[in-house]
Amino acid sequence: MKTDVFIGGGGIGGLTLALKLAQRGVQVILAERMAAKAPTYKGELLQPKSMQVFDELGVFEQICNRSNEIKVLDMLELSSSLQVKDQSFMDYNVLPGKYNAAYMMHHEELKSVILNAACEYDNFKYLKGTACKGYGYKTAVLQKGTEKFEVEAEFFFGAEGRSSVTRKAMDVEVKQTTYNHHFLTVTFPRAKDFTDGKIISTYNRFLGLFPLPDDQVRSVYLIPPGDYKQLKEKPISHFHKLYTDLAPIVDGYVQQLSDWKKIQLMIPVMYHANSYVKGNKAIIGDACHAVHPMAGEGMNMAIQDADILGELAADMFEQKKMHASNLKWYENVRYKRADHVIQLSHLAALAYSFPFKPVSYIRQRTFERMEEDPILHFKQMLNVSGLGMWKENVRDRFIQGGIMPVRMKELPKDRKELKYYTPEDDYPWKTEGLK
Ligand SMILES: Cc1cc2nc3c(=O)[nH]c(=O)nc-3n(C[C@H](O)[C@H](O)[C@H](O)COP(=O)(O)OP(=O)(O)OC[C@H]3O[C@@H](n4cnc5c(N)ncnc54)[C@H](O)[C@@H]3O)c2cc1C
């Protein structure tokens, strides 16, 4: 078989990349090793920049119609006696423009929306149940059942997630950081009017609740590493109580989980490959970076990688400027953005990692100040949204720490919008030129 672009892996990243290329008339073959839907929970929170990407791909409405819109994340800090001690908000409304909300959508359903959109193009070929085993000279070596075959292509893009064969073939290493906690994660029914996200913590406990459509809610509950096995030996009522203690809103709903079967263990990791591109190969998504799930960014980084690499590769084919060194534009745009998001997610993880009262006090104070200071609030939401990047400076840190007073003045809309990435920031080769 012969194609313009071969993509290994049909997760969110690989599918978004395939759709983007297919829409621009590039011949694409994508191999996905799974023949059926994945049984594990994965990312479900779509940030504003990902919604902008999907808008440009023509699937925004479909996604909105099948998601639960989240405007506000409610952060509750409880006392030892489980009374609300402090409440602050992360509010997407501070972001001007059309993309000022996050959306929760079932992961497999999002994949099927993107796959169906890509399948409308004759130049897209989807090889289900087909694993990429490695690479030959200018070919990808594939296996379906016992049958082995090769695909010849101009470019090979690896979107195979954490254990990427393309990354291995590129000889790019990743050094994994682990955390001092794991998570239980499960989806269960919720009350109809429970639609905003909630992060509920005490000095030594953490529960995240993210409402999905169809009156369901995805949850993550922090546990010490190694506790999963012992927990599963306890009656399921023990699990119910862990949740209802912290979130009375799930009482009467979480009990609909009648055993431990659906409750999965999620082990957070962090890594960042030192390079995304080598020769005519590139990697996207979890193949090149993994982030702690606290900030809900993993899937969004894959989508945003796919947007930049897809636009670049499509321009290369359109302009017949096929020199592989052009692929470096993708890395130039995405690396620093991804690095910033990795650091943000890491900091958010650390804020909940240490079960000590002084840490809980500092966390509560920091969130309070972030909400009170309009510039800090905007910076936080902008960085999380992916629409732009505005790093915190020393003054911001002093305000968060209570050393300096909060600023009361709102930022005007046009000043906020100046911080958004422009098309020139996203696709700089369009003005600077390809080789
Ligand atoms: C268990 C788990 C739970 C997670 N939970 C959350 C969460 O709660 N919140 C959050 O924000 N993020 C979460 N994430 C992260 C988020 O889901 C990922 O960042 C996101 O899915 C990355 O997308 P991707 O397309 O890069 O990779 P993936 O979604 O991992 O997709 C990779 C695809 O490639 C396929 N594949 C692998 N190897 C091959 C091969 N050799 N040949 C062909 N196909 C191959 C796989 O079957 C898979 O379909 C989770 C990740 C994992 C692994």
PDB file of C-alpha atoms and ligand atoms in Angstrom, residues 9-14 31-34 41-43 107 111 130-132 159-162 165 218 266 284-286 293 296-299 302, ligand 1:
ATOM      1  CA  GLY A   9      -2.771   5.003  16.479  1.00  0.00           C
ATOM      2  CA  GLY A  10      -6.414   5.999  16.263  1.00  0.00           C
ATOM      3  CA  GLY A  11      -6.855   7.733  19.637  1.00  0.00           C
ATOM      4  CA  ILE A  12      -8.119  11.320  19.787  1.00  0.00           C
ATOM      5  CA  GLY A  13      -4.785  12.680  18.547  1.00  0.00           C
ATOM      6  CA  GLY A  14      -4.393  10.348  15.552  1.00  0.00           C
ATOM      7  CA  ALA A  31      -3.729   1.967  11.672  1.00  0.00           C
ATOM      8  CA  GLU A  32      -5.438   1.365  15.018  1.00  0.00           C
ATOM      9  CA  ARG A  33      -4.504  -1.821  16.841  1.00  0.00           C
ATOM     10  CA  MET A  34      -7.771  -2.126  18.778  1.00  0.00           C
ATOM     11  CA  TYR A  41     -11.488   5.564  31.101  1.00  0.00           C
ATOM     12  CA  LYS A  42      -9.518   8.331  29.415  1.00  0.00           C
ATOM     13  CA  GLY A  43      -9.646  12.113  29.161  1.00  0.00           C
ATOM     14  CA  HIS A 107     -14.175   9.670  25.207  1.00  0.00           C
ATOM     15  CA  LYS A 111     -13.577   9.400  18.881  1.00  0.00           C
ATOM     16  CA  THR A 130      -4.087  -3.355  12.792  1.00  0.00           C
ATOM     17  CA  ALA A 131      -0.945  -2.747  14.828  1.00  0.00           C
ATOM     18  CA  CYS A 132       2.093  -0.810  13.702  1.00  0.00           C
ATOM     19  CA  ALA A 159      -0.036   8.841  17.738  1.00  0.00           C
ATOM     20  CA  GLU A 160       0.129   5.522  19.588  1.00  0.00           C
ATOM     21  CA  GLY A 161      -0.007   6.969  23.097  1.00  0.00           C
ATOM     22  CA  ARG A 162       2.351   6.169  25.936  1.00  0.00           C
ATOM     23  CA  VAL A 165       6.500   2.444  18.476  1.00  0.00           C
ATOM     24  CA  ARG A 218     -16.956  11.179  35.883  1.00  0.00           C
ATOM     25  CA  MET A 266      -5.491   5.624  37.317  1.00  0.00           C
ATOM     26  CA  ILE A 284       1.972  13.714  18.813  1.00  0.00           C
ATOM     27  CA  GLY A 285      -0.115  13.450  21.989  1.00  0.00           C
ATOM     28  CA  ASP A 286       0.807  10.963  24.691  1.00  0.00           C
ATOM     29  CA  PRO A 293      -4.671  14.621  34.905  1.00  0.00           C
ATOM     30  CA  GLY A 296      -7.608  17.991  32.429  1.00  0.00           C
ATOM     31  CA  GLU A 297      -5.126  18.664  29.634  1.00  0.00           C
ATOM     32  CA  GLY A 298      -3.835  15.314  28.221  1.00  0.00           C
ATOM     33  CA  MET A 299      -6.395  14.854  25.464  1.00  0.00           C
ATOM     34  CA  ALA A 302      -3.050  15.669  21.616  1.00  0.00           C
TER      35      ALA A 302
HETATM   36  C1  LIG B   1      -5.638   4.965  31.509  1.00  0.00           C
HETATM   37  C2  LIG B   1      -5.661   6.436  31.188  1.00  0.00           C
HETATM   38  C3  LIG B   1      -6.582   7.282  31.834  1.00  0.00           C
HETATM   39  C4  LIG B   1      -6.594   8.623  31.533  1.00  0.00           C
HETATM   40  N1  LIG B   1      -7.492   9.444  32.159  1.00  0.00           N
HETATM   41  C5  LIG B   1      -7.469  10.763  31.904  1.00  0.00           C
HETATM   42  C6  LIG B   1      -8.345  11.653  32.574  1.00  0.00           C
HETATM   43  O1  LIG B   1      -9.132  11.259  33.413  1.00  0.00           O
HETATM   44  N2  LIG B   1      -8.284  12.980  32.261  1.00  0.00           N
HETATM   45  C7  LIG B   1      -7.389  13.462  31.334  1.00  0.00           C
HETATM   46  O2  LIG B   1      -7.352  14.662  31.060  1.00  0.00           O
HETATM   47  N3  LIG B   1      -6.564  12.647  30.692  1.00  0.00           N
HETATM   48  C8  LIG B   1      -6.574  11.318  30.965  1.00  0.00           C
HETATM   49  N4  LIG B   1      -5.729  10.506  30.310  1.00  0.00           N
HETATM   50  C9  LIG B   1      -4.892  11.099  29.304  1.00  0.00           C
HETATM   51  C10 LIG B   1      -5.629  11.264  27.985  1.00  0.00           C
HETATM   52  O3  LIG B   1      -6.635  10.312  27.807  1.00  0.00           O
HETATM   53  C11 LIG B   1      -4.585  11.168  26.900  1.00  0.00           C
HETATM   54  O4  LIG B   1      -3.691  12.263  27.098  1.00  0.00           O
HETATM   55  C12 LIG B   1      -5.147  11.248  25.505  1.00  0.00           C
HETATM   56  O5  LIG B   1      -6.059  10.196  25.286  1.00  0.00           O
HETATM   57  C13 LIG B   1      -3.984  11.170  24.526  1.00  0.00           C
HETATM   58  O6  LIG B   1      -4.445  10.925  23.246  1.00  0.00           O
HETATM   59  P1  LIG B   1      -3.532  10.183  22.204  1.00  0.00           P
HETATM   60  O7  LIG B   1      -4.339  10.126  20.956  1.00  0.00           O
HETATM   61  O8  LIG B   1      -2.204  10.826  22.166  1.00  0.00           O
HETATM   62  O9  LIG B   1      -3.264   8.736  22.790  1.00  0.00           O
HETATM   63  P2  LIG B   1      -4.266   7.567  23.171  1.00  0.00           P
HETATM   64  O10 LIG B   1      -5.584   8.096  23.577  1.00  0.00           O
HETATM   65  O11 LIG B   1      -3.528   6.710  24.150  1.00  0.00           O
HETATM   66  O12 LIG B   1      -4.460   6.789  21.814  1.00  0.00           O
HETATM   67  C14 LIG B   1      -3.454   5.976  21.276  1.00  0.00           C
HETATM   68  C15 LIG B   1      -4.104   4.973  20.328  1.00  0.00           C
HETATM   69  O13 LIG B   1      -3.083   4.264  19.644  1.00  0.00           O
HETATM   70  C16 LIG B   1      -3.385   2.881  19.638  1.00  0.00           C
HETATM   71  N5  LIG B   1      -2.114   2.172  19.525  1.00  0.00           N
HETATM   72  C17 LIG B   1      -1.160   1.990  20.465  1.00  0.00           C
HETATM   73  N6  LIG B   1      -0.122   1.333  19.964  1.00  0.00           N
HETATM   74  C18 LIG B   1      -0.413   1.079  18.665  1.00  0.00           C
HETATM   75  C19 LIG B   1       0.277   0.445  17.630  1.00  0.00           C
HETATM   76  N7  LIG B   1       1.488  -0.091  17.807  1.00  0.00           N
HETATM   77  N8  LIG B   1      -0.305   0.362  16.402  1.00  0.00           N
HETATM   78  C20 LIG B   1      -1.545   0.892  16.184  1.00  0.00           C
HETATM   79  N9  LIG B   1      -2.255   1.507  17.162  1.00  0.00           N
HETATM   80  C21 LIG B   1      -1.689   1.617  18.382  1.00  0.00           C
HETATM   81  C22 LIG B   1      -4.117   2.661  20.943  1.00  0.00           C
HETATM   82  O14 LIG B   1      -4.929   1.493  20.872  1.00  0.00           O
HETATM   83  C23 LIG B   1      -4.926   3.941  21.062  1.00  0.00           C
HETATM   84  O15 LIG B   1      -6.182   3.829  20.429  1.00  0.00           O
HETATM   85  C24 LIG B   1      -5.695   9.150  30.586  1.00  0.00           C
HETATM   86  C25 LIG B   1      -4.779   8.314  29.940  1.00  0.00           C
HETATM   87  C26 LIG B   1      -4.762   6.965  30.230  1.00  0.00           C
HETATM   88  C27 LIG B   1      -3.760   6.074  29.502  1.00  0.00           C
END
